[in-house]
Coordinates of C-alpha atoms in Angstrom, one line a residue:
X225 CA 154.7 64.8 61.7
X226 CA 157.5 62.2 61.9
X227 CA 156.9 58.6 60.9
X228 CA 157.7 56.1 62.8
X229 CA 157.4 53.0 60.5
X230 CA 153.9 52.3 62.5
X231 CA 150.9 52.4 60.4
X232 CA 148.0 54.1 62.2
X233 CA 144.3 53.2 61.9
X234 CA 142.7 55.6 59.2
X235 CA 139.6 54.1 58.3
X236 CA 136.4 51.8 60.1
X237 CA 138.1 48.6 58.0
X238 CA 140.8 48.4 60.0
X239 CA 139.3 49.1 63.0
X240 CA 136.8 46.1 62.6
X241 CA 139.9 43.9 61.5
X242 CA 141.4 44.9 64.7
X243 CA 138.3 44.2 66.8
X244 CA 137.8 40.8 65.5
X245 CA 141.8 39.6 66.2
X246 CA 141.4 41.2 69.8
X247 CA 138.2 39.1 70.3
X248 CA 139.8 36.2 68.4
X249 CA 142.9 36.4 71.0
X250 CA 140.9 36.7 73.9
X251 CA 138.5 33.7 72.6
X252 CA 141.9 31.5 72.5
X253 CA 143.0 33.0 76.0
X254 CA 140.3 32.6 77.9
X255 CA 138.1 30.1 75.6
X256 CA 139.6 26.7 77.2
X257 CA 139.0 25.4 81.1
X258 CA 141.7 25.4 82.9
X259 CA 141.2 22.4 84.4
X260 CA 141.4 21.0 81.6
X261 CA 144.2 18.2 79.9
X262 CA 145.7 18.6 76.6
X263 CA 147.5 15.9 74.5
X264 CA 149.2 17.0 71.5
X265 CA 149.1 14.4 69.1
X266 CA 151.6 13.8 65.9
X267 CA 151.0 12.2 63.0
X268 CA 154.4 11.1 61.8
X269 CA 157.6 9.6 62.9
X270 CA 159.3 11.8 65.9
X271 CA 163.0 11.6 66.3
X272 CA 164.3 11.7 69.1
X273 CA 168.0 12.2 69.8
X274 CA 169.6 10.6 73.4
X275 CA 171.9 13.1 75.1
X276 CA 173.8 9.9 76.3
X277 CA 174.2 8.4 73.1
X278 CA 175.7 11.8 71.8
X279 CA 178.2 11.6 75.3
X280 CA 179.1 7.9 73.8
X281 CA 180.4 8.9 70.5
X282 CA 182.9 11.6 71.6
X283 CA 185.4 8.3 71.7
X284 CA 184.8 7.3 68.4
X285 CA 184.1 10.2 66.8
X286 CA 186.0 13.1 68.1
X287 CA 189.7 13.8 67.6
X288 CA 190.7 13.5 71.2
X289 CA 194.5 13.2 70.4
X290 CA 196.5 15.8 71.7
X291 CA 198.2 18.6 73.8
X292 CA 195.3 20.7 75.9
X293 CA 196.4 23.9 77.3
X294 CA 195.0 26.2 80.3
X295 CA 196.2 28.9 82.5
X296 CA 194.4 29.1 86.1
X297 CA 194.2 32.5 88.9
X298 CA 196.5 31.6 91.5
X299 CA 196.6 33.3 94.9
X300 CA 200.4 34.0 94.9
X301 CA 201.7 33.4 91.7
X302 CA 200.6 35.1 88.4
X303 CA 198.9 31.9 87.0
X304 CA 198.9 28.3 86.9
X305 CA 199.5 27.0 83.5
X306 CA 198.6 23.7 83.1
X307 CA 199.3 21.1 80.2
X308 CA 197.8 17.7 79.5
X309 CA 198.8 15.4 76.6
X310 CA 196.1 12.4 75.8
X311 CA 198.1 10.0 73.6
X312 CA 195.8 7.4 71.7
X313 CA 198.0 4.1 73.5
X314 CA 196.2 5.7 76.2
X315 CA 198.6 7.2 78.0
X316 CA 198.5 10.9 79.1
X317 CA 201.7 13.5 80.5
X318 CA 200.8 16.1 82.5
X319 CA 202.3 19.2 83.8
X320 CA 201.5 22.4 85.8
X321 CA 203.9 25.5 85.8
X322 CA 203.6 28.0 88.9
X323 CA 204.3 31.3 86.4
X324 CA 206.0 34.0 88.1
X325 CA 207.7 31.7 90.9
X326 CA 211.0 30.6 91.0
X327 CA 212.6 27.1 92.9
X328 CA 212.1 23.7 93.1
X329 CA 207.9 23.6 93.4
X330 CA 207.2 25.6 90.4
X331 CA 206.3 22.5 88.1
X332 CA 204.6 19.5 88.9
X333 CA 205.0 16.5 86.2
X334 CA 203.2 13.4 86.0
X335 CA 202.8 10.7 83.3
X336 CA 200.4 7.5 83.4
X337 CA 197.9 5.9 82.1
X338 CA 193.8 7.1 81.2
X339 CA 190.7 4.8 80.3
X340 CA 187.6 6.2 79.1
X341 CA 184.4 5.8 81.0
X342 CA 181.4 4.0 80.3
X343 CA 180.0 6.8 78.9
X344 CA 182.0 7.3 76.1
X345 CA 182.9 11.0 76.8
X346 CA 184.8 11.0 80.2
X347 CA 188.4 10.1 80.6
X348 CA 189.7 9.7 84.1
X349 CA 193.6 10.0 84.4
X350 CA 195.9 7.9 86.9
X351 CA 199.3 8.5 88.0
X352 CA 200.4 7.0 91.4
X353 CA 198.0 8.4 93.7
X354 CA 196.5 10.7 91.7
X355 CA 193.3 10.7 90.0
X356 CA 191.5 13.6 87.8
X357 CA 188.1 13.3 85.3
X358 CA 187.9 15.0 82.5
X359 CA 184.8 15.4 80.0
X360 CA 186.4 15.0 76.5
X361 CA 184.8 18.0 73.9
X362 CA 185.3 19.1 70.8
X363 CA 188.5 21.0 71.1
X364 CA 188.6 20.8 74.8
X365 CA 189.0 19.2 77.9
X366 CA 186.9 19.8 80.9
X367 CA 188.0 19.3 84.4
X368 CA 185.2 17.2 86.7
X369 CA 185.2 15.9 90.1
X370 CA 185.5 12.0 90.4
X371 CA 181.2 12.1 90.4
X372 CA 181.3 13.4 86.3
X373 CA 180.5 17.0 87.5
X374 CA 181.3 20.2 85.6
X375 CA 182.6 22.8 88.3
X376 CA 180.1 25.9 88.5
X377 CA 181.1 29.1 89.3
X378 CA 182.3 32.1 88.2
X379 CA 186.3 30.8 87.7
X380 CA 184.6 27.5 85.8
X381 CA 185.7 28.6 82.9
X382 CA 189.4 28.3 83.7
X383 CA 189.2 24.5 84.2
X384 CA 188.4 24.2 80.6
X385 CA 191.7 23.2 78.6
X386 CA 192.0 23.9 75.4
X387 CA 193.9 21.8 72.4
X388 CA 196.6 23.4 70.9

């Protein structure tokens, strides 16, 4: 006989303990109405945490500062690499490198000013006629559209720049 680490019913004791959770289970299944309301009720203080207040402190409380790094598919080119410096005079360079390609349009380079939204975690970056979001993480940058919207989908995860 092999054991199997499961402990099998030898005697009327357990059998009876056994009955009595069964019925106990199926008095808790079945034992309310179902058109019925509950309320639970909690004696106590609750705390509760806003998602927006955490959004706000990123400004304040993260180190934003810095160079953020990531490299993108391209269709004919072997990646987009692209490079975004947040300064804390709130200024921000920017640059995106065509890898594999060679002439005048593999870069693009663009320096100018970012504010931070109201929301305390979104900084939206302005150069000339340009205008990109990003959410400010821990660590990273996130790329949104001007509506505060993380891209989904299954390349999402290469708009996400990461600080160096």
């Amino acid at each position: 006989m092999i054991d199997m680490g499961i402990p099998l019913l030898k005697n009327d004791t357990k059998m009876k303990n056994s009955a009595l959770i069964l019925g106990f289970a199926t008095f808790v299944l079945f034992g309310c109405k179902s058109g019925e309301k509950h309320e639970m009720v909690f004696d106590g203080p609750i705390e509760t945490v806003s998602p927006k207040a955490d959004r706000a402190n990123k400004k304040e409380t993260l180190d934003w500062a810095g160079v953020y790094e990531a490299t993108s598919p391209c269709a004919d080119c072997d990646g987009i690499k692209t490079t975004v410096e947040l300064k804390t005079d709130k200024t921000f360079n920017m640059s995106q490198t065509r890898i594999g390609k060679t002439g005048d349009d593999i870069r693009f380079k663009e320096s100018g000013n970012f504010t931070w939204e109201d929301n305390g975690s979104d900084v939206v970056l302005e150069a000339g006629k340009y205008r990109i979001k990003f959410e400010v993480g821990q660590n990273d940058l996130t790329l949104l559209d001007m509506s505060g919207n993380v891209a989904k989908g299954e390349l999402s995860n290469f708009y996400v720049l990461k600080k160096k």
